[in-house]
Amino acid sequence: MTKTMTEGGPARLILLFALPLLGGNLFQQLYNMMDTLIVGRTLGVQALAAVGCTGSIMFLFLGFVQGLTTGMSIVTARAFGADDRDGVRRSFAAIIVLGAGIAVVLTALAVPLAKPILRAMNTPPSILDNAYRYIVVIYAGVFAAMVFNVLSNVLRALGDSRTPLLFLIIASVLNIVLDLAFILGVRMGVAGAAFATVLAQTVSGVLCIGYIVRKFPILHVHRADFRLTASELWQHARIGLPMGFQASIIGIGVIILQIVLNGQGETSVAAYTAAQKIEQIIVAPLVSFGMTMATYTAQNYGAGKLPRIRQGVHRCAALSLGYTAVIMCIAMFAGATLVGLFVQDAPEVVAMAQRYLRITCLFYPMLSMLFILRYTLQGLGQGIVPTIAGIMELTMRALGCLALAPRFGFAGISVAYALAWPGSMTPLVISYVLTMRRLLPRQRT
């Protein structure tokens, strides 16, 4: 059901909205985590490295999809906050049109580029073929990812963060079953894990469609809603495309890091893969708090309640930083135990992964604020500054990696990965302060 975030205490609204969103983020991570866990424990460290080295180029395209759809749904949230039902329907229609067209383009680009990108990344020959078998299936399923992300983000824009969580739980359970069936039963190897992910995501998209048809009349678009003007399409593209490109820019930085990492050998790749899976899980609440601020900000901006935006940022920061203190302790002292879930009989891999977590966790407070400020600015419709922040993240990560890896090896790569966060946060802080100074005096006059 729809839910407004323009009335009531911001802390309570943010927390209640973020909790289902957190569940959704965790279960979305579970897709790839289960692939990694099952592959690592059944097919070995080499197969684990093959799947792991595709993470950066997977994000290059799928991160674009996530950023694009999150950005376009901000227009929907604004219309909903302003109680403009016709605007909500026409926004949904615009997102469908743009999402379908962009999905076709992305698939046409990604599939033929998969192997050349892996080779350009200096992927070790011993894992190249398995890496390609995995990523080409994921790329071929971009349309399924687009469908689910479009529908789930539109539902969240209307205040419903619970339903996407439910469908992700169903899809994640299905993904585990299909992983085991395709890898152990049909003996499809790493490609089986990729097929399981795509099929599970397709199911979650179909479930979203059925739910919207039955429960969300506000999203029942008609033929007239698709008679969109160029201005309406541009309104969505103006916010969505920069957010998509920002994700891809960040992905390029990770690819550069992966290239340097691949030169360190299979052990380093496997350690980075295992540590990244742990980190993605424990920082998922930080992402959820940030994403909550996009919807919260957009709805309140649409309703003209600008002081609530700054109030929400303060409340969200308190919640997020409190959680950050907990995960810093987990990463510092329990990292090796968690890495052991993915790796057996490889003490060097476990030790290297633990080292990565102990280094990057020191930067988690900055990562927490980065997500909050980035999504708040995006909720206000700002695309340029978050994109600049993405470029800063790319630059800091690439330069740090090239400078530190030759001297410090895997530890240098770990530091370089985290250095991107303070670099990215700097323009976001400046823009947020200036934006609030500009908006709030105008609100009081």
XYZ file of C-alpha atoms in Angstrom:
445
model
C 0.000 0.000 0.000
C 1.034 3.595 -0.558
C 2.520 5.493 2.379
C 3.370 9.162 2.679
C 6.587 10.287 4.369
C 5.490 13.910 4.617
C 3.759 13.539 8.003
C 5.027 12.195 11.319
C 8.378 11.909 13.081
C 11.233 11.600 10.545
C 13.293 9.111 12.601
C 10.397 6.663 12.921
C 9.398 7.035 9.268
C 12.969 6.556 8.073
C 13.559 3.506 10.256
C 10.272 1.808 9.344
C 10.877 2.425 5.658
C 14.547 1.416 5.809
C 13.994 -1.927 7.570
C 12.134 -3.620 4.692
C 14.505 -1.895 2.286
C 17.387 -3.392 4.240
C 15.809 -6.800 3.934
C 15.498 -6.240 0.205
C 19.121 -5.176 -0.111
C 20.265 -8.156 1.926
C 18.302 -10.607 -0.146
C 19.507 -8.952 -3.351
C 23.042 -9.460 -2.085
C 22.037 -13.011 -1.276
C 21.637 -13.692 -5.005
C 25.330 -13.262 -5.670
C 26.444 -14.370 -2.211
C 24.800 -17.766 -2.626
C 26.379 -18.108 -6.060
C 29.734 -17.369 -4.468
C 29.210 -19.579 -1.434
C 27.933 -22.581 -3.362
C 30.512 -22.180 -6.126
C 33.363 -21.767 -3.625
C 32.378 -24.751 -1.503
C 31.449 -27.117 -4.351
C 33.647 -26.127 -7.306
C 36.732 -24.823 -5.458
C 38.811 -21.671 -5.028
C 39.543 -21.331 -8.750
C 35.827 -21.248 -9.597
C 35.303 -18.825 -6.700
C 37.897 -16.501 -8.211
C 36.236 -16.791 -11.633
C 32.861 -15.682 -10.291
C 34.447 -13.060 -8.055
C 36.431 -11.338 -10.785
C 33.184 -10.600 -12.663
C 31.763 -8.508 -9.827
C 33.182 -5.231 -11.083
C 32.027 -5.613 -14.686
C 28.664 -6.927 -13.514
C 28.208 -3.687 -11.582
C 29.259 -1.684 -14.642
C 25.929 -2.533 -16.310
C 23.650 -3.699 -13.483
C 24.736 -0.765 -11.329
C 23.660 1.487 -14.176
C 20.234 -0.195 -14.170
C 19.861 0.266 -10.410
C 20.941 3.907 -10.511
C 18.803 4.704 -13.545
C 15.609 3.235 -12.109
C 16.175 4.785 -8.673
C 16.636 8.180 -10.310
C 13.595 7.959 -12.553
C 11.383 6.899 -9.647
C 12.273 10.131 -7.827
C 9.958 11.914 -10.278
C 7.213 9.456 -9.279
C 7.833 10.122 -5.580
C 7.583 13.876 -6.135
C 4.260 13.516 -7.941
C 2.994 11.280 -5.149
C 4.143 13.753 -2.482
C 2.254 16.489 -4.339
C -0.871 14.236 -4.499
C -0.774 14.313 -8.314
C -2.273 10.941 -9.313
C -2.226 11.678 -13.022
C 1.424 12.642 -12.654
C 2.171 9.335 -10.904
C 0.658 7.308 -13.769
C 2.388 9.305 -16.481
C 5.674 9.053 -14.605
C 5.264 5.270 -14.431
C 4.549 5.159 -18.165
C 7.674 7.216 -18.897
C 9.791 4.880 -16.766
C 8.423 1.832 -18.614
C 9.225 3.349 -22.010
C 12.719 4.504 -21.077
C 13.525 1.352 -19.120
C 12.545 -0.984 -21.962
C 14.533 0.945 -24.548
C 17.642 1.215 -22.399
C 17.497 -2.489 -21.461
C 17.629 -3.445 -25.139
C 20.617 -1.162 -25.717
C 22.480 -2.437 -22.648
C 21.981 -6.077 -23.624
C 23.187 -5.411 -27.166
C 26.324 -3.767 -25.773
C 27.093 -6.018 -22.822
C 26.897 -9.513 -24.322
C 29.438 -9.068 -27.161
C 31.747 -6.992 -24.924
C 31.888 -9.539 -22.086
C 34.989 -11.476 -23.158
C 36.955 -8.467 -24.488
C 36.395 -6.683 -21.157
C 37.580 -9.725 -19.188
C 40.718 -9.924 -21.313
C 41.346 -6.191 -20.973
C 41.091 -6.639 -17.202
C 44.074 -9.005 -17.252
C 41.899 -11.866 -15.988
C 44.146 -14.866 -15.231
C 43.914 -17.430 -18.086
C 43.088 -20.199 -15.620
C 39.778 -18.544 -14.704
C 38.971 -16.631 -17.914
C 36.633 -19.205 -19.489
C 34.621 -19.759 -16.312
C 34.383 -16.026 -15.717
C 33.004 -15.560 -19.230
C 30.489 -18.410 -18.857
C 29.146 -16.724 -15.735
C 29.025 -13.083 -16.802
C 27.612 -13.597 -20.309
C 24.497 -15.215 -18.821
C 24.111 -12.362 -16.325
C 24.433 -9.839 -19.162
C 21.880 -11.679 -21.273
C 19.455 -11.313 -18.355
C 19.722 -7.518 -18.087
C 16.078 -7.141 -19.112
C 14.963 -9.203 -16.102
C 17.024 -6.959 -13.835
C 15.486 -3.874 -15.458
C 11.916 -5.112 -14.958
C 12.365 -5.845 -11.276
C 14.291 -2.647 -10.542
C 11.724 -0.479 -12.364
C 8.788 -1.984 -10.503
C 10.396 -2.227 -7.066
C 11.673 1.362 -7.196
C 8.268 2.690 -8.263
C 6.640 0.817 -5.381
C 9.193 2.314 -2.989
C 8.543 5.771 -4.434
C 4.949 5.346 -3.269
C 6.103 4.379 0.223
C 5.850 0.572 -0.126
C 9.214 -0.927 0.788
C 7.757 -4.166 2.182
C 6.379 -5.789 -0.956
C 9.686 -5.753 -2.910
C 11.258 -7.382 0.155
C 8.698 -10.193 0.127
C 9.306 -10.918 -3.546
C 13.068 -10.821 -3.077
C 12.792 -13.376 -0.273
C 10.847 -15.669 -2.564
C 13.330 -15.141 -5.393
C 16.322 -15.691 -3.099
C 14.994 -19.015 -1.850
C 14.320 -20.020 -5.446
C 17.839 -18.919 -6.375
C 19.364 -21.227 -3.761
C 17.296 -24.171 -4.971
C 18.201 -23.498 -8.595
C 21.892 -23.028 -7.707
C 22.012 -26.470 -6.167
C 19.995 -28.000 -9.002
C 22.046 -26.467 -11.819
C 25.493 -26.838 -10.198
C 25.182 -30.179 -8.403
C 22.308 -31.769 -10.301
C 22.682 -30.736 -13.951
C 26.446 -30.113 -13.572
C 26.360 -26.775 -15.382
C 29.264 -25.356 -13.380
C 29.490 -21.604 -12.849
C 27.038 -20.954 -15.698
C 24.397 -22.746 -13.637
C 24.804 -20.189 -10.859
C 24.248 -17.369 -13.362
C 21.144 -19.018 -14.857
C 19.750 -19.461 -11.350
C 20.207 -15.751 -10.623
C 18.531 -14.594 -13.834
C 15.578 -16.967 -13.497
C 15.015 -16.010 -9.855
C 15.076 -12.331 -10.725
C 12.599 -12.936 -13.546
C 10.210 -14.499 -11.041
C 10.507 -11.498 -8.712
C 9.659 -9.174 -11.605
C 6.586 -11.208 -12.561
C 5.410 -11.153 -8.942
C 5.734 -7.351 -8.893
C 3.621 -7.074 -12.032
C 0.874 -9.232 -10.535
C 0.889 -7.266 -7.300
C 0.630 -3.904 -9.051
C -2.264 -5.153 -11.187
C -4.174 -6.366 -8.122
C -3.281 -3.827 -5.431
C -2.064 -0.556 -6.952
C -4.763 1.128 -9.050
C -2.764 4.350 -8.884
C -0.236 2.627 -11.198
C -2.782 1.279 -13.674
C -1.544 3.109 -16.748
C -3.757 3.634 -19.789
C -2.998 4.178 -23.432
C -3.304 7.939 -22.992
C -0.593 7.869 -20.315
C 1.901 6.652 -22.915
C 1.333 9.712 -25.104
C 4.321 11.315 -23.489
C 5.926 14.582 -24.426
C 9.660 14.945 -24.943
C 9.684 17.151 -21.841
C 8.207 14.385 -19.672
C 10.711 11.825 -20.925
C 13.566 14.267 -20.412
C 12.395 15.017 -16.867
C 12.979 11.359 -15.994
C 16.136 10.936 -18.057
C 17.628 14.108 -16.568
C 17.653 12.527 -13.110
C 17.899 8.841 -13.992
C 20.749 8.878 -16.504
C 23.241 10.769 -14.295
C 22.485 8.358 -11.449
C 23.017 5.413 -13.784
C 26.239 6.846 -15.184
C 27.413 7.640 -11.666
C 27.099 3.955 -10.779
C 28.962 2.981 -13.947
C 31.705 5.513 -13.243
C 32.154 3.967 -9.797
C 32.160 0.581 -11.533
C 35.022 1.675 -13.785
C 37.057 2.493 -10.691
C 36.379 -0.990 -9.343
C 37.376 -2.470 -12.714
C 40.729 -0.663 -12.550
C 41.192 -2.061 -9.063
C 40.245 -5.518 -10.343
C 42.833 -5.267 -13.130
C 45.565 -4.537 -10.586
C 44.181 -7.247 -8.316
C 44.195 -9.820 -11.110
C 47.900 -9.187 -11.515
C 48.378 -10.309 -7.899
C 47.152 -13.838 -8.714
C 44.276 -16.172 -7.895
C 44.816 -16.072 -4.129
C 44.375 -12.300 -3.993
C 41.306 -12.467 -6.238
C 39.720 -15.150 -4.051
C 40.489 -13.193 -0.842
C 39.040 -9.980 -2.275
C 35.950 -11.854 -3.493
C 35.252 -13.417 -0.093
C 35.894 -10.149 1.799
C 33.699 -8.173 -0.588
C 30.785 -10.544 -0.053
C 31.055 -10.064 3.705
C 31.379 -6.304 3.345
C 28.404 -6.022 1.005
C 26.245 -7.740 3.599
C 27.338 -5.760 6.643
C 27.165 -2.366 4.902
C 23.769 -3.099 3.335
C 21.971 -1.117 6.092
C 24.065 1.933 5.163
C 22.825 1.625 1.588
C 19.268 1.191 2.868
C 19.387 4.350 4.970
C 20.686 6.226 1.951
C 18.012 4.899 -0.394
C 15.357 5.764 2.175
C 16.508 9.374 2.049
C 15.898 9.502 -1.720
C 12.199 8.674 -1.271
C 11.850 10.732 1.922
C 13.477 13.772 0.315
C 11.573 13.510 -2.974
C 8.169 13.187 -1.294
C 8.805 16.113 1.059
C 10.227 18.213 -1.760
C 7.107 17.521 -3.818
C 4.939 18.489 -0.833
C 6.949 21.691 -0.303
C 8.039 20.645 3.210
C 11.682 21.580 2.882
C 12.672 21.916 6.594
C 11.703 18.255 7.066
C 14.445 17.291 4.633
C 17.267 18.630 6.818
C 15.590 17.202 9.901
C 15.436 13.819 8.185
C 19.121 13.958 7.261
C 20.067 14.563 10.910
C 17.876 11.711 12.181
C 19.073 9.327 9.481
C 22.723 10.162 10.189
C 22.253 9.322 13.875
C 20.692 5.948 13.031
C 23.250 5.071 10.373
C 26.335 6.081 12.358
C 25.094 4.132 15.374
C 24.916 1.004 13.244
C 28.315 1.808 11.709
C 29.978 1.518 15.126
C 28.621 -2.039 15.403
C 29.804 -3.238 12.003
C 33.255 -1.748 12.530
C 33.627 -4.082 15.520
C 32.321 -7.034 13.497
C 34.706 -6.382 10.603
C 37.653 -5.839 12.941
C 37.245 -8.860 15.188
C 34.981 -11.417 13.452
C 36.015 -11.055 9.827
C 37.997 -14.295 9.670
C 35.070 -16.307 11.017
C 32.734 -14.857 8.398
C 35.215 -15.377 5.565
C 35.417 -19.022 6.606
C 31.840 -19.441 5.345
C 33.125 -19.003 1.798
C 36.569 -20.574 1.931
C 37.720 -23.976 3.147
C 41.305 -25.178 3.615
C 42.841 -21.902 2.392
C 44.289 -20.098 5.442
C 46.196 -17.572 3.314
C 42.976 -16.483 1.593
C 41.227 -16.087 4.953
C 44.112 -14.043 6.399
C 44.208 -11.702 3.396
C 40.427 -11.204 3.465
C 40.576 -10.404 7.186
C 43.281 -7.807 6.464
C 41.052 -6.176 3.848
C 38.115 -5.897 6.276
C 40.261 -4.443 9.054
C 41.524 -1.724 6.730
C 38.277 -0.731 5.018
C 36.145 -0.736 8.188
C 38.051 2.324 9.428
C 36.397 4.291 6.628
C 32.824 3.080 7.254
C 31.656 6.311 9.000
C 32.493 8.252 5.830
C 30.726 5.636 3.725
C 27.639 6.014 5.927
C 27.424 9.777 5.361
C 28.285 9.388 1.687
C 25.142 7.323 1.068
C 22.898 9.700 3.031
C 24.111 12.850 1.291
C 24.240 11.291 -2.184
C 20.664 10.037 -2.076
C 19.377 13.212 -0.419
C 20.797 15.322 -3.235
C 19.376 12.898 -5.791
C 15.980 13.152 -4.091
C 16.224 16.896 -4.666
C 16.732 16.204 -8.366
C 20.449 16.980 -8.447
C 22.334 14.770 -10.866
C 25.517 16.692 -11.599
C 27.094 16.815 -8.135
C 26.535 13.098 -7.371
C 28.082 12.366 -10.774
C 31.090 14.543 -9.867
C 31.289 12.593 -6.614
C 31.332 9.385 -8.650
C 34.198 10.734 -10.748
C 36.070 11.604 -7.547
C 35.495 8.052 -6.302
C 36.848 6.654 -9.570
C 39.885 8.943 -9.469
C 40.795 8.277 -5.841
C 40.388 4.517 -6.207
C 42.351 4.298 -9.465
C 45.215 6.571 -8.397
C 45.397 4.991 -4.955
C 45.507 1.513 -6.443
C 48.200 2.363 -8.996
C 50.294 4.128 -6.353
C 49.937 1.705 -3.440
C 49.662 -1.755 -5.011
C 53.248 -1.961 -6.358
C 54.682 -1.171 -2.915
C 52.185 -2.735 -0.501
C 50.482 -5.422 -2.603
C 47.063 -6.619 -1.418
C 47.086 -4.287 1.604
C 47.687 -1.325 -0.711
C 44.742 -2.368 -2.877
C 42.565 -2.560 0.238
C 43.519 0.977 1.280
C 42.940 2.263 -2.261
C 39.439 0.781 -2.317
C 38.437 2.673 0.844
C 40.200 5.947 -0.045
C 37.538 6.505 -2.688
C 34.917 7.204 -0.006
C 36.354 10.402 1.525
C 37.157 11.601 -1.991
C 33.563 11.091 -3.094
C 32.057 12.579 0.061
C 33.821 15.940 -0.258
C 31.729 17.430 -3.126
C 28.561 15.952 -1.604
C 29.099 17.753 1.726
C 29.770 21.073 -0.014
C 26.725 20.730 -2.274
C 24.399 19.682 0.563
C 25.380 22.648 2.772
C 24.961 25.135 -0.091
C 21.662 23.587 -1.193
C 20.145 23.743 2.283
C 21.223 27.361 2.669
C 19.532 28.181 -0.623
C 16.298 26.276 -0.042
C 15.458 26.886 3.600
C 15.518 30.718 3.647
C 13.217 30.647 0.647
C 10.875 28.335 2.558
C 10.664 30.774 5.510
C 9.819 33.840 3.380
